[in-house]
Every structure is written in structure tokens, then in C-alpha cells.
C-alpha positions as YAML, in Angstrom:
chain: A
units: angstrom
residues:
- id: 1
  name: UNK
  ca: [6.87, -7.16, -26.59]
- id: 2
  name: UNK
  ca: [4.66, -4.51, -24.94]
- id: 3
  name: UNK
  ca: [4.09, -1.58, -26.53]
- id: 4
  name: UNK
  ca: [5.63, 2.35, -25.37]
- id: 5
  name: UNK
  ca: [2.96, 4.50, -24.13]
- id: 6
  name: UNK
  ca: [0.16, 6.66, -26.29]
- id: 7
  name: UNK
  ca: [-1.21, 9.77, -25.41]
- id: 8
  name: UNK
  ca: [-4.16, 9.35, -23.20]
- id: 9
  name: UNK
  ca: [-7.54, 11.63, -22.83]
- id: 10
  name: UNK
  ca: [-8.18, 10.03, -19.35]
- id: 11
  name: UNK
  ca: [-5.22, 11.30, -18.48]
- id: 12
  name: UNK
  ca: [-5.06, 14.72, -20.31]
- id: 13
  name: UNK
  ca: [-8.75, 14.93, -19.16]
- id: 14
  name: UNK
  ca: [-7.49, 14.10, -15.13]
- id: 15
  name: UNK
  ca: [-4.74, 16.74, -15.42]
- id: 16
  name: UNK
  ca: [-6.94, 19.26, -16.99]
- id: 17
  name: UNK
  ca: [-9.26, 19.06, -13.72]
- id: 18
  name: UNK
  ca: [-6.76, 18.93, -11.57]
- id: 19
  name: UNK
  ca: [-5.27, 22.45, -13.27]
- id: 20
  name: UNK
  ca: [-8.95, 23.85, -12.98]
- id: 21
  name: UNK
  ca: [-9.13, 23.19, -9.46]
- id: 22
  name: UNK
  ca: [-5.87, 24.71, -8.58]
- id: 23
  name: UNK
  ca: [-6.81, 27.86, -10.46]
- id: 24
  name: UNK
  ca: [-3.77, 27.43, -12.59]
- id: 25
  name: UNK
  ca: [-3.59, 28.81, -16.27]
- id: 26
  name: UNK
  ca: [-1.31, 26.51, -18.84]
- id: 27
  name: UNK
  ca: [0.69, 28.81, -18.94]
- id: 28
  name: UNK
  ca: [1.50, 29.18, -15.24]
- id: 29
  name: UNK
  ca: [1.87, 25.75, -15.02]
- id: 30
  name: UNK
  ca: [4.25, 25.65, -17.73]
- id: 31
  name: UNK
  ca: [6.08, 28.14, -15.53]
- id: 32
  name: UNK
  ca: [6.07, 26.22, -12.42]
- id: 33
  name: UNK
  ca: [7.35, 23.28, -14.39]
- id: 34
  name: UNK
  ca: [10.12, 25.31, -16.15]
- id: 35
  name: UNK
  ca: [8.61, 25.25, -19.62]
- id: 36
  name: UNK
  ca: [8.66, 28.32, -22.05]
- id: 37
  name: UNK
  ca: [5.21, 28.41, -21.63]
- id: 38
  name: UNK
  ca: [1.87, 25.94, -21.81]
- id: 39
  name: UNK
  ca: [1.55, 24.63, -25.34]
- id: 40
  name: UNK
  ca: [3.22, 21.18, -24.29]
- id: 41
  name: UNK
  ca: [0.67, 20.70, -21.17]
- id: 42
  name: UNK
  ca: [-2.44, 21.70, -23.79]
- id: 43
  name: UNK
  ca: [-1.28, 19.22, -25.92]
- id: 44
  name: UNK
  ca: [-0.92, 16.21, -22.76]
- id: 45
  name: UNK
  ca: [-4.66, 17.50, -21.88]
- id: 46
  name: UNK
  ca: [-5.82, 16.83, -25.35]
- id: 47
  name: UNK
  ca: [-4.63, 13.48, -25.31]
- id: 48
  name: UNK
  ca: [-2.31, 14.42, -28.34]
- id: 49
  name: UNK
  ca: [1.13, 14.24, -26.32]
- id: 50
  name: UNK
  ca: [2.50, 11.81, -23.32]
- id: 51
  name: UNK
  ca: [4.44, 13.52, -20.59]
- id: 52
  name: UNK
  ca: [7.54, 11.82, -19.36]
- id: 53
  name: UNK
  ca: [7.31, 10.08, -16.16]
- id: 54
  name: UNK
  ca: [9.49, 12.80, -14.57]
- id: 55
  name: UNK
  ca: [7.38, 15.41, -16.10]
- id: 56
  name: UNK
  ca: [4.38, 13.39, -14.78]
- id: 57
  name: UNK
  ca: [5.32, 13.12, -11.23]
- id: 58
  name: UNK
  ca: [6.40, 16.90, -11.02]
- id: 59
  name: UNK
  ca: [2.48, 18.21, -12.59]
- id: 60
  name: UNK
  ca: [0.61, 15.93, -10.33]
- id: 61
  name: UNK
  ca: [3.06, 16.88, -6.99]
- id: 62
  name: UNK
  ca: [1.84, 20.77, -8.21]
- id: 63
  name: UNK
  ca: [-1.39, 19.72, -9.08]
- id: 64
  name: UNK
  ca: [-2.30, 18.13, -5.78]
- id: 65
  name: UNK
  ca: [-2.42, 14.75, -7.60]
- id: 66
  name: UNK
  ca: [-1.61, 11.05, -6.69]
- id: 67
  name: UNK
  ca: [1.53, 10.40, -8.91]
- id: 68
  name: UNK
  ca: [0.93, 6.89, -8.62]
- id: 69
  name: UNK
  ca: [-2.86, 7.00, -10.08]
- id: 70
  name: UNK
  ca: [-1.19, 9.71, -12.96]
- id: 71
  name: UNK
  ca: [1.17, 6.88, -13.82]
- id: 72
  name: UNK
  ca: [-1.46, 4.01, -13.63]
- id: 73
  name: UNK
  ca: [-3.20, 6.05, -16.19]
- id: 74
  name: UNK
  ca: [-0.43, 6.72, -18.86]
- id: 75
  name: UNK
  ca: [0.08, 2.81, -18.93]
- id: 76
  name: UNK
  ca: [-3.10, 1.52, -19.07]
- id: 77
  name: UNK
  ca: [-3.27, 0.44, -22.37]
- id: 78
  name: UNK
  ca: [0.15, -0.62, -22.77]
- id: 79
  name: UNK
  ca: [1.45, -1.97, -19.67]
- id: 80
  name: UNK
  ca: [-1.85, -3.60, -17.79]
- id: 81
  name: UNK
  ca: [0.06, -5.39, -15.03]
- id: 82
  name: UNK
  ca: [1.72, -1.80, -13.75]
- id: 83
  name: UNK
  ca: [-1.92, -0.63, -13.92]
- id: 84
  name: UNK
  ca: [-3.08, -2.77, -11.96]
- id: 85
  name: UNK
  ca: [-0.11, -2.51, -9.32]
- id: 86
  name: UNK
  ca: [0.10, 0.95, -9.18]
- id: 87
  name: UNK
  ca: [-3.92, 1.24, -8.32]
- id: 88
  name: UNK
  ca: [-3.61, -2.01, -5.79]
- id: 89
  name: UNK
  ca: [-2.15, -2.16, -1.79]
- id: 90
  name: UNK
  ca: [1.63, -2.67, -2.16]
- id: 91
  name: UNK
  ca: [1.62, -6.70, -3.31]
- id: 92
  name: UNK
  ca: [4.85, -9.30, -2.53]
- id: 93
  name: UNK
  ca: [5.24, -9.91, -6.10]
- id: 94
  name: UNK
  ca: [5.91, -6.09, -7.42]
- id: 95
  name: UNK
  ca: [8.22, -5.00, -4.41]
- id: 96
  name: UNK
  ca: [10.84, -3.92, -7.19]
- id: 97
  name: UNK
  ca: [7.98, -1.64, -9.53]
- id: 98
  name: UNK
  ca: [7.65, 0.02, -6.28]
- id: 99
  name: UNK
  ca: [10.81, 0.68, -5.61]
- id: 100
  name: UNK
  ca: [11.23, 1.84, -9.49]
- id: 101
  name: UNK
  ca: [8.91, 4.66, -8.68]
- id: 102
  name: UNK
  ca: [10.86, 5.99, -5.53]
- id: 103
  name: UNK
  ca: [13.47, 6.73, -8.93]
- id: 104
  name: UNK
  ca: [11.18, 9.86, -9.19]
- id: 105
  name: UNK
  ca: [11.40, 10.93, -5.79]
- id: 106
  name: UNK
  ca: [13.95, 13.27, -5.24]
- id: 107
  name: UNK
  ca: [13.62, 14.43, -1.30]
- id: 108
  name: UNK
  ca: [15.58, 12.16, 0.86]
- id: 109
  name: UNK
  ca: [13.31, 11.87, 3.37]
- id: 110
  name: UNK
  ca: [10.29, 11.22, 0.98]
- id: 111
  name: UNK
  ca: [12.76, 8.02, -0.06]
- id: 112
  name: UNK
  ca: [12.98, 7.08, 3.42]
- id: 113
  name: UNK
  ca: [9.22, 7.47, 3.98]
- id: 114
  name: UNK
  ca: [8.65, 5.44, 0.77]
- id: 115
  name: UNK
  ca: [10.86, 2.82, 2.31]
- id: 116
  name: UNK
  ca: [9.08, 2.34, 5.26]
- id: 117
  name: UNK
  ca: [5.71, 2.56, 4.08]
- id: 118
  name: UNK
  ca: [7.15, -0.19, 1.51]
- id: 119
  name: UNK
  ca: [8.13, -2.44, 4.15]
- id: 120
  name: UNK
  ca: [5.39, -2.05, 6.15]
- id: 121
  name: UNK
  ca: [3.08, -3.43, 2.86]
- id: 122
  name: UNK
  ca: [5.14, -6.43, 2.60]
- id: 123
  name: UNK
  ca: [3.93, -7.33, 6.16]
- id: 124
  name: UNK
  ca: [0.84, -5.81, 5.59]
- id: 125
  name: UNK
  ca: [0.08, -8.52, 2.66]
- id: 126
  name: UNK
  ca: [1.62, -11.27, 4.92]
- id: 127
  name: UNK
  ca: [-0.53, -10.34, 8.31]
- id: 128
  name: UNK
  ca: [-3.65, -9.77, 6.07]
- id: 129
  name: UNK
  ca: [-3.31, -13.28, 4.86]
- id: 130
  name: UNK
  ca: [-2.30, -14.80, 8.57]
- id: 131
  name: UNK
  ca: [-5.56, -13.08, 9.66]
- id: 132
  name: UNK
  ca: [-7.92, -14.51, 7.01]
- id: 133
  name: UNK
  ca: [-6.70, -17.94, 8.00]
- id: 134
  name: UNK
  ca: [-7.20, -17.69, 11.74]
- id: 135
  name: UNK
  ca: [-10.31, -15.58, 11.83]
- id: 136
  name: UNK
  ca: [-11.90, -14.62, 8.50]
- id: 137
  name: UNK
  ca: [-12.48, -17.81, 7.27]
- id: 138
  name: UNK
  ca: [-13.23, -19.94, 10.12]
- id: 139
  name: UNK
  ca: [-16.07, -16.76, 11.42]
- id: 140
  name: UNK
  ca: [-17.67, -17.30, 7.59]
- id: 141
  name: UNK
  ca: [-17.68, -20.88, 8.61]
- id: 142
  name: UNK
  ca: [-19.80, -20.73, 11.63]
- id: 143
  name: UNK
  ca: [-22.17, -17.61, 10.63]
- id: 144
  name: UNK
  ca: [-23.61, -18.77, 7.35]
- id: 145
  name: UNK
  ca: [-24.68, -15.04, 6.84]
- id: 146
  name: UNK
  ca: [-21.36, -13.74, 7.55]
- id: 147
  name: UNK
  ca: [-21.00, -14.10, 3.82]
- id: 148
  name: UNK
  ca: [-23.63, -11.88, 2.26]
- id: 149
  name: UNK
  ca: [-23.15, -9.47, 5.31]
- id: 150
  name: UNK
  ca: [-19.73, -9.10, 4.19]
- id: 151
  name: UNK
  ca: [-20.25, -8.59, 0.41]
- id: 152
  name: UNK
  ca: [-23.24, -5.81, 1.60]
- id: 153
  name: UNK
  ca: [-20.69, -4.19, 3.49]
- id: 154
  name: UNK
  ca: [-17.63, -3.95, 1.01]
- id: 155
  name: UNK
  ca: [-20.65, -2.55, -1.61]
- id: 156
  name: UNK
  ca: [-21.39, 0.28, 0.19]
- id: 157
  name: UNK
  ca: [-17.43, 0.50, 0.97]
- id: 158
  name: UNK
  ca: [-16.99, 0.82, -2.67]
- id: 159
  name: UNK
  ca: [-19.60, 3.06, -3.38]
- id: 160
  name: UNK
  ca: [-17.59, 6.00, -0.96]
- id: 161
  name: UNK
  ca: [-14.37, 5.41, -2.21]
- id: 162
  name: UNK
  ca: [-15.62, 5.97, -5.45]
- id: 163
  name: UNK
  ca: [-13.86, 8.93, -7.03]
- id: 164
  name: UNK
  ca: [-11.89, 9.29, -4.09]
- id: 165
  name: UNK
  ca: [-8.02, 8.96, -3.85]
- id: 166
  name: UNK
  ca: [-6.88, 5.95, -2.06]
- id: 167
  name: UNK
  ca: [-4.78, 7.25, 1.04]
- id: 168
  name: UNK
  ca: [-1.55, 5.64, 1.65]
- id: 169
  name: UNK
  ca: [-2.70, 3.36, 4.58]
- id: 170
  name: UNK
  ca: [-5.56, 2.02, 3.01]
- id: 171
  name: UNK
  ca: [-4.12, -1.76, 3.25]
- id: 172
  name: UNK
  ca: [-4.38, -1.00, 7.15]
- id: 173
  name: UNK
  ca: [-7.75, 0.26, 6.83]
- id: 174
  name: UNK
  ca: [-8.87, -2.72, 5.21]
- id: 175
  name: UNK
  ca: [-7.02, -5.15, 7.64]
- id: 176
  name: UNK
  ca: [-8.95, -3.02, 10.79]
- id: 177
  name: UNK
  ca: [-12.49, -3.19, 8.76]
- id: 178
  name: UNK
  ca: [-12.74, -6.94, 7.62]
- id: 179
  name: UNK
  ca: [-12.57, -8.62, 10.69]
- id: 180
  name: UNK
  ca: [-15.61, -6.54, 12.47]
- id: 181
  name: UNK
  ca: [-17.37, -6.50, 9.57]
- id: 182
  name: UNK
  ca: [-17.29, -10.67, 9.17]
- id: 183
  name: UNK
  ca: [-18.00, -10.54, 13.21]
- id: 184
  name: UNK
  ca: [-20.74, -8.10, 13.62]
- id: 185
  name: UNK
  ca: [-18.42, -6.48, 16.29]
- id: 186
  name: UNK
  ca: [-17.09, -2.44, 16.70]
- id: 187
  name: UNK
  ca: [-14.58, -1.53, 14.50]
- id: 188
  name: UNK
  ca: [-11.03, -2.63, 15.44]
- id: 189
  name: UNK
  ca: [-8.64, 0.47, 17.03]
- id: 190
  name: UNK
  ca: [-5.33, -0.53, 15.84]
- id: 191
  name: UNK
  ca: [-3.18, -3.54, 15.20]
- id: 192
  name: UNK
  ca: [0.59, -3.49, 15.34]
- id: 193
  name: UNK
  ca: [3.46, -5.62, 14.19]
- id: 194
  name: UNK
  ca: [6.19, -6.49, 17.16]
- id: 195
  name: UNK
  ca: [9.15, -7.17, 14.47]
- id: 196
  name: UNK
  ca: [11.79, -8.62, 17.08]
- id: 197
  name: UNK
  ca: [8.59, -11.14, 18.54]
- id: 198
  name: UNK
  ca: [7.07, -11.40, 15.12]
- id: 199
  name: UNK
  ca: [3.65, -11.09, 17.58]
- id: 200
  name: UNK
  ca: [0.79, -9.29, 16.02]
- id: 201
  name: UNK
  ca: [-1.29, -7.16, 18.60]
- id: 202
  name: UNK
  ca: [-4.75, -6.45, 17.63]
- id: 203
  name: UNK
  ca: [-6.71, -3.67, 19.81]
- id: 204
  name: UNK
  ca: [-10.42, -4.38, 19.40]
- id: 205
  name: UNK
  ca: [-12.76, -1.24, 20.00]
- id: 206
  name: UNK
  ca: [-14.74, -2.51, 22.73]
- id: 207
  name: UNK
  ca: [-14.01, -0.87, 26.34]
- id: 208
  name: UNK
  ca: [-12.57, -2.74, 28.94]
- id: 209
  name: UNK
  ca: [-11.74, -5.82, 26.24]
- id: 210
  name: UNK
  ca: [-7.57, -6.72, 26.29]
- id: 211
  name: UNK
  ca: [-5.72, -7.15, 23.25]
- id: 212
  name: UNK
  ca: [-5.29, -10.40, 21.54]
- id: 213
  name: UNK
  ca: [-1.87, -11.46, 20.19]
- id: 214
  name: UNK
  ca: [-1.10, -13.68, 17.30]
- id: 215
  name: UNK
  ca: [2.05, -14.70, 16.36]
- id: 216
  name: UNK
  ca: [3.39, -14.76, 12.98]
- id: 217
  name: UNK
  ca: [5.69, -18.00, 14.13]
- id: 218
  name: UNK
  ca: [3.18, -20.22, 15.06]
- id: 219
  name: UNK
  ca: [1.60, -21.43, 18.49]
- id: 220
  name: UNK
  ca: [4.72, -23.97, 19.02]
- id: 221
  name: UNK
  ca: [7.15, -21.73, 17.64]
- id: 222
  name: UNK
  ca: [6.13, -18.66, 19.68]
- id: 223
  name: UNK
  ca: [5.97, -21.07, 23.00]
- id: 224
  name: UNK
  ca: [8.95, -22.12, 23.05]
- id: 225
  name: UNK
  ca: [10.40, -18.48, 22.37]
- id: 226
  name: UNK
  ca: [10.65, -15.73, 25.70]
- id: 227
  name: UNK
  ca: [9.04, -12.55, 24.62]
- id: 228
  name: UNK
  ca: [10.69, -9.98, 22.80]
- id: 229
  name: UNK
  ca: [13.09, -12.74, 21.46]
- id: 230
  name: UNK
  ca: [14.92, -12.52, 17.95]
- id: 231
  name: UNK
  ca: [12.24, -14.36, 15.13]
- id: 232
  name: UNK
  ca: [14.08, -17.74, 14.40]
- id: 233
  name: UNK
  ca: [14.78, -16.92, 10.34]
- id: 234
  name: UNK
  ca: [14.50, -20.42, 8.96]
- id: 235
  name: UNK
  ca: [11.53, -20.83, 11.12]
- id: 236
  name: UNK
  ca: [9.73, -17.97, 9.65]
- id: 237
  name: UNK
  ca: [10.89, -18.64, 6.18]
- id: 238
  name: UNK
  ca: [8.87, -21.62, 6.36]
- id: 239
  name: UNK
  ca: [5.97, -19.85, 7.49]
- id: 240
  name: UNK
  ca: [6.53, -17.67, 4.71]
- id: 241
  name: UNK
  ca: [6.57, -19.83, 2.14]
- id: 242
  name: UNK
  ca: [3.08, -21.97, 3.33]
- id: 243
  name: UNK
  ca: [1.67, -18.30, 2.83]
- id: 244
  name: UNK
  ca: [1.98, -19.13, -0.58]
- id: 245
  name: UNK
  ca: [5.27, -16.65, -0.97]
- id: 246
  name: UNK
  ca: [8.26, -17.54, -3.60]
- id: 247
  name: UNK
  ca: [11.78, -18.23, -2.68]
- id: 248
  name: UNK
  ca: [12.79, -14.70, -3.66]
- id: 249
  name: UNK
  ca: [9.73, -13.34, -2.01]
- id: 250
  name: UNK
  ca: [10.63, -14.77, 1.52]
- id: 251
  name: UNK
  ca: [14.26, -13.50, 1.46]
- id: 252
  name: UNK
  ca: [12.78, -9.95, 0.38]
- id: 253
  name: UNK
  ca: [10.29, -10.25, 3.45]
- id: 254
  name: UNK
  ca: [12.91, -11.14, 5.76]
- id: 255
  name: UNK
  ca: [15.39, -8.32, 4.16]
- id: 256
  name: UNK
  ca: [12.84, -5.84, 5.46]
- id: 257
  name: UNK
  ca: [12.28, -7.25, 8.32]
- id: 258
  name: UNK
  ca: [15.85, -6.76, 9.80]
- id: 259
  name: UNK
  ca: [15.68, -3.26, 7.85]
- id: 260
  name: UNK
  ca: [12.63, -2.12, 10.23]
- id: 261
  name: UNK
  ca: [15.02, -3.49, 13.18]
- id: 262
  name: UNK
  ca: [18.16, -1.50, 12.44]
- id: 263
  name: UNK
  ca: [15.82, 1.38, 11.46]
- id: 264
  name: UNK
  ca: [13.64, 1.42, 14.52]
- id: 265
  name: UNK
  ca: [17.16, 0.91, 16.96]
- id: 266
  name: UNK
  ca: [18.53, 4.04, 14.83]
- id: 267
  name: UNK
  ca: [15.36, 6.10, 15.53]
- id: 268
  name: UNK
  ca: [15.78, 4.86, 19.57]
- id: 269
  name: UNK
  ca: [19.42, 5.80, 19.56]
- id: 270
  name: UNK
  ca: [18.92, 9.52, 17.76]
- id: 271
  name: UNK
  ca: [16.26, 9.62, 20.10]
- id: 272
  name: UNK
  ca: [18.13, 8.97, 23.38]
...
């Protein structure tokens, strides 16, 4: 049985700085949360008291903070695997722990952003994983210093992110940067997701170059498909599932996927 939470310095120590550098006393924090005054928030920076998760969302939100890295840090110790998640890209196997944290969000349209940024990552994790396949892997094959140039470039990646918040698109970064990096080429512009073709359009940065399209189906599935088509479901549910995703897994995928439909012909209706 995993242990409840214990006060943590790293955390008391995070919120502390982040109070500094908003020029906010404890006790005017205390006041912007509500509280009679500061004692409670000296006590969370001393590591001697653990904030509820509500309580924890609402500092960092004043403080400027990530709630997600706040929460990652109050259950280090005693919940690793939410650690992990909560400092990783959105994963297909924790779909539900992220939609346990949109519990603490209480603007309606920061639920519906959540939503779609939530959907998005499932097909983030599922393109990433298409791409390494068809490109990654087989451009390591044939440069036999792809390798080394790859694990160069991802040190010195490291190095700036480090003590930097991770911005919300940061799977997307990574999906633009890999695939230059193994290739030597210009950084990618953008890639985007077709959800009625299931075709993936990738925009490489060099001038007068076309996109290249990948489908998500297949070469014989996509062929024998016109363009702009409905995805065949059991078709991509097997697709799904040779990526290595779990029964429950593929119907989640495939939930969001006719979610981003209805959502995106909503947004084209309100729009006309």
C-alpha cells in the first residue's frame, strides 16, 4: 500500500523561491489564498506541513508556477509512478492521472484546453512512435554516426532545459527536433495530424521542398481510401495495437479521435 504524502523541503524550498520572485510576503500570500494570515505557507516552506492538492494548485497558479511540477514534487517519495508522469509528455498508459488533475481546474475553458491538449498527446505518443519506425531507425541504420550525433545533440538539449519549465508542447518540439537532428537536415517547420485521413503532414524547413505525408493507416490502407475519407476504425485499431498499445488503450485513442472530429466540426460551425 503506498504511503500518504510527507512534507517536503524541495517543495517548501520551490515555493519559497517562487514567493521571493513574485515579491510576495507570507502573509500576502496567505491573503490571496484566503488564509488568516501566513503561518500555514511558512510551515509548507519549511518542509514541516503538506498543502492540499487544491491548496497546491491555487499557490503555484499565484506564484507563476507549473502545478503539475508542484504536484510531481509533493509525491515523490510516496507515489514514484505519478512523479514520473506528471514530469513526462502526456503517455497512453496514464490518460486517466491526467484527466484526475483537470479535477483542480476550475475555468471551463482551461478544462476544454486541457482536453485538447490531452488528446492531442495521445496522438502525439502514437505519431512519435509511427515516425521512429519509418525514419528514425532506418536513418541510424544507414549513417553509422547518426548515433553518437544524436546522443551529442540531446546532451546539449538537456543541458538548456535544465532548470527550465517544460512548456506544454514540448512532445511536439521533440517530434520536430529528432528527425533533423538523426538527418543532419534544417529543423522541421511543423507537422500536423489530418484526423478524418489519419495522414500525417510533415513541413520540412528547407525552401522550395513539398511536404511529405505519412499515413497512420498504412500504404495499402491509405491507397485504397479517397482523401479526406473517414479512418476505417477496425483498421486503425489494428495499427494501434502493433504500436504496442493495450486493448483499453486503442479504444481510448480512437475515443479522442472522434472527440477532435465533433470538436473541430463545432469550432467550423460557430465559426460560419
Amino acid at each position: 500500500m503506498k504511503s500518504s504524502p510527507t512534507p517536503s523541503l524541495a517543495l517548501g524550498s520551490t515555493l519559497k523561491a517562487g514567493r521571493k520572485q513574485a515579491g510576495l510576503t507570507l502573509a500576502q500570500l496567505g491573503t490571496e489564498m484566503g488564509l488568516a494570515n501566513g503561518n500555514f505557507i511558512g510551515m509548507v516552506e519549511r518542509g514541516e506541513r503538506c498543502p492540499s492538492d487544491e491548496g497546491l494548485v491555487q499557490m503555484g497558479r499565484l506564484l507563476s508556477l507549473d502545478p503539475r511540477e508542484l504536484l510531481a514534487l509533493k509525491y515523490r517519495d510516496s507515489h514514484p509512478a505519478a512523479f514520473e508522469v506528471l514530469l513526462s509528455p502526456p503517455q497512453p498508459r496514464y490518460p486517466r492521472l491526467r484527466r484526475m488533475l483537470l479535477a483542480s481546474c476550475a475555468d471551463p475553458e482551461q478544462i476544454a484546453a486541457e482536453l485538447e491538449r490531452a488528446a492531442y498527446g495521445l496522438m502525439e505518443q502514437l505519431i512519435f512512435r509511427i515516425l521512429l519506425q519509418r525514419i528514425l531507425l532506418p536513418a541510424l541504420r544507414a549513417d553509422r554516426y547518426a548515433p553518437r550525433r544524436l546522443r551529442e545533440k540531446m546532451a546539449a538539449h538537456r543541458e538548456l532545459r535544465e532548470g527550465q519549465h517544460l512548456p506544454p508542447d514540448i512532445f511536439e518540439q521533440e517530434a520536430q527536433t529528432f528527425i533533423p537532428w538523426v538527418r543532419g537536415e534544417l529543423p522541421m517547420l511543423s507537422w500536423e495530424l489530418n484526423p478524418h485521413s489519419m495522414m500525417l503532414r510533415l513541413q520540412s524547413g528547407k525552401r522550395d521542398q513539398e511536404a511529405e505525408e505519412l499515413s497512420l493507416l498504412g500504404p495499402s490502407a491509405a491507397s485504397s481510401k479517397a482523401a479526406g475519407s473517414h479512418a476505417d476504425q477496425a483498421g486503425l485499431s489494428e495499427i494501434l495495437a502493433l504500436q504496442g498499445l493495450e486493448a483499453d488503450e486503442v479504444a481510448e485513442v480512437l475515443d479522442l479521435i472522434e472527440w477532435k472530429k465533433a470538436r473541430r466540426k463545432r469550432v467550423r460551425t460557430d465559426a460560419d
